Amino acid sequence: MMTKKDKLMCEAKAKVLKALAHPTRLWMAEQLADGERCVCEFANMVDADFSTISKHLTVLKQAGIVEYDKRGKQVFYRLKVPCVLKFMSCVEAVIKSEVKEQAALIE
Amino acid sequence: MMTKKDKLMCEAKAKVLKALAHPTRLWMAEQLADGERCVCEFANMVDADFSTISKHLTVLKQAGIVEYDKRGKQVFYRLKVPCVLKFMSCVEAVIKSEVKEQAALIE
DNA sequence: TGAACATATGCCAATATAACCAAATGTTGT
DNA sequence: ACAACATTTGGTTATATTGGCATATGTTCA
């Protein structure tokens, strides 16, 4: 049975996953594995409006994945819970498994 | 720079994450850690329309997270890449970190 | 063959997300 | 105080997701 407690817990977890479940946000989170970045750096690296990038970072912030630091005019974001990226090797395994199957179908 | 290749890769990964980023789907995936389940079992465990459950399972299937097996009238789903659940301990760490911070604010 | 059952699919309405532009906020240096 | 800059916020529109209902498909058993 999916209890009320289960539901609440899964909603909380889903929120975190959802935050990472966007190509741009995921990419930015991965970049932060190398250390903090300011919003302006992302603006140069990603092809999207400045405000769009800012909003994506806000989503990551609200999910508890990143934290930030205002220094002067700039805002620096960094990973708060770096383990989120360790998961990516598994996600890649899922993708590889799919690709393999599709390749097998073509044969 | 977020290259075209980066983008494609992140889109693929995001698709997998997105599939898990729904409370009901996440819960169902977690249940499958204990072994396969048929759709009818989920129907008894989750408070949602049968068709809704079926659709959620289809999303997990298309993301490559689960696979199924038709046996008689029933369809059994099981985890295809079990490591996806290992990530949950990290997701829980994110949540705990948030809860702690909020608790600290109240003090 | 036909009834009973398990699951999937199509359609639709409600809601959530994403992106851009324009405008607001906050900071630094003059 | 003002101009220049970095970032956030609000408004709007386009698109995607979700969930339920009704319907279709496929299987078993009599």
GROMACS .gro file of N, CA, C and O (backbone and C1' of nucleotides) in nm, chain C residues 12-28:
model
  119
  226DC       P    1  -1.157   1.492  -2.806
  226DC     O5'    2  -1.162   1.550  -2.658
  226DC     C5'    3  -1.258   1.499  -2.566
  226DC     C4'    4  -1.228   1.554  -2.427
  226DC     C3'    5  -1.192   1.702  -2.426
  226DC     O3'    6  -1.272   1.769  -2.330
  226DC     C1'    7  -1.029   1.577  -2.310
  227DA       P    8  -1.277   1.929  -2.328
  227DA     O5'    9  -1.234   1.957  -2.177
  227DA     C5'   10  -1.299   1.886  -2.071
  227DA     C4'   11  -1.221   1.907  -1.944
  227DA     C3'   12  -1.186   2.053  -1.916
  227DA     O3'   13  -1.204   2.077  -1.777
  227DA     C1'   14  -0.987   1.924  -1.933
  228DA       P   15  -1.161   2.218  -1.712
  228DA     O5'   16  -1.029   2.178  -1.632
  228DA     C5'   17  -1.036   2.074  -1.536
  228DA     C4'   18  -0.902   2.063  -1.466
  228DA     C3'   19  -0.847   2.197  -1.417
  228DA     O3'   20  -0.794   2.178  -1.286
  228DA     C1'   21  -0.692   2.095  -1.567
  229DT       P   22  -0.732   2.306  -1.206
  229DT     O5'   23  -0.576   2.281  -1.223
  229DT     C5'   24  -0.525   2.148  -1.206
  229DT     C4'   25  -0.382   2.144  -1.252
  229DT     C3'   26  -0.297   2.263  -1.206
  229DT     O3'   27  -0.195   2.211  -1.122
  229DT     C1'   28  -0.257   2.210  -1.433
  230DA       P   29  -0.079   2.305  -1.064
  230DA     O5'   30   0.040   2.270  -1.164
  230DA     C5'   31   0.069   2.134  -1.193
  230DA     C4'   32   0.193   2.129  -1.281
  230DA     C3'   33   0.305   2.223  -1.238
  230DA     O3'   34   0.426   2.152  -1.255
  230DA     C1'   35   0.239   2.272  -1.460
  231DT       P   36   0.568   2.223  -1.219
  231DT     O5'   37   0.637   2.250  -1.359
  231DT     C5'   38   0.579   2.197  -1.475
  231DT     C4'   39   0.676   2.209  -1.591
  231DT     C3'   40   0.804   2.288  -1.569
  231DT     O3'   41   0.904   2.232  -1.651
  231DT     C1'   42   0.663   2.404  -1.720
  232DA       P   43   1.049   2.298  -1.662
  232DA     O5'   44   1.032   2.394  -1.787
  232DA     C5'   45   0.999   2.337  -1.913
  232DA     C4'   46   1.023   2.439  -2.022
  232DA     C3'   47   1.148   2.525  -2.004
  232DA     O3'   48   1.216   2.531  -2.128
  232DA     C1'   49   0.955   2.662  -2.013
  233DA       P   50   1.357   2.606  -2.133
  233DA     O5'   51   1.322   2.741  -2.209
  233DA     C5'   52   1.261   2.735  -2.337
  233DA     C4'   53   1.216   2.875  -2.375
  233DA     C3'   54   1.323   2.981  -2.348
  233DA     O3'   55   1.368   3.039  -2.468
  233DA     C1'   56   1.109   3.047  -2.265
  234DC       P   57   1.487   3.141  -2.470
  234DC     O5'   58   1.412   3.280  -2.489
  234DC     C5'   59   1.320   3.296  -2.597
  234DC     C4'   60   1.232   3.416  -2.569
  234DC     C3'   61   1.311   3.544  -2.543
  234DC     O3'   62   1.288   3.638  -2.647
  234DC     C1'   63   1.137   3.511  -2.380
  235DC       P   64   1.385   3.765  -2.660
  235DC     O5'   65   1.296   3.879  -2.591
  235DC     C5'   66   1.161   3.900  -2.636
  235DC     C4'   67   1.091   3.993  -2.539
  235DC     C3'   68   1.173   4.118  -2.504
  235DC     O3'   69   1.094   4.234  -2.532
  235DC     C1'   70   1.094   4.010  -2.307
  236DA       P   71   1.162   4.381  -2.513
  236DA     O5'   72   1.099   4.428  -2.375
  236DA     C5'   73   0.962   4.399  -2.347
  236DA     C4'   74   0.932   4.444  -2.206
  236DA     C3'   75   1.003   4.573  -2.165
  236DA     O3'   76   0.914   4.652  -2.088
  236DA     C1'   77   1.063   4.397  -2.017
  237DA       P   78   0.960   4.797  -2.029
  237DA     O5'   79   0.970   4.768  -1.871
  237DA     C5'   80   0.861   4.699  -1.810
  237DA     C4'   81   0.899   4.665  -1.667
  237DA     C3'   82   0.966   4.782  -1.593
  237DA     O3'   83   0.912   4.788  -1.462
  237DA     C1'   84   1.105   4.592  -1.585
  238DA       P   85   0.969   4.893  -1.352
  238DA     O5'   86   1.034   4.797  -1.243
  238DA     C5'   87   0.954   4.695  -1.183
  238DA     C4'   88   1.037   4.621  -1.082
  238DA     C3'   89   1.107   4.710  -0.979
  238DA     O3'   90   1.098   4.648  -0.851
  238DA     C1'   91   1.268   4.582  -1.096
  239DT       P   92   1.151   4.728  -0.722
  239DT     O5'   93   1.286   4.653  -0.686
  239DT     C5'   94   1.287   4.511  -0.669
  239DT     C4'   95   1.430   4.464  -0.652
  239DT     C3'   96   1.511   4.549  -0.552
  239DT     O3'   97   1.560   4.462  -0.450
  239DT     C1'   98   1.632   4.512  -0.751
  240DG       P   99   1.623   4.518  -0.315
  240DG     O5'  100   1.778   4.492  -0.336
  240DG     C5'  101   1.823   4.366  -0.386
  240DG     C4'  102   1.967   4.378  -0.428
  240DG     C3'  103   2.050   4.469  -0.337
  240DG     O3'  104   2.177   4.407  -0.321
  240DG     C1'  105   2.070   4.538  -0.558
  241DT       P  106   2.283   4.465  -0.211
  241DT     O5'  107   2.411   4.491  -0.301
  241DT     C5'  108   2.456   4.389  -0.390
  241DT     C4'  109   2.566   4.448  -0.476
  241DT     C3'  110   2.662   4.539  -0.400
  241DT     O3'  111   2.795   4.493  -0.421
  241DT     C1'  112   2.584   4.646  -0.595
  242DT       P  113   2.919   4.559  -0.343
  242DT     O5'  114   2.989   4.644  -0.459
  242DT     C5'  115   3.026   4.578  -0.581
  242DT     C4'  116   3.072   4.683  -0.680
  242DT     C3'  117   3.177   4.779  -0.624
  242DT     O3'  118   3.291   4.775  -0.708
  242DT     C1'  119   3.000   4.898  -0.729
   0.00000   0.00000   0.00000
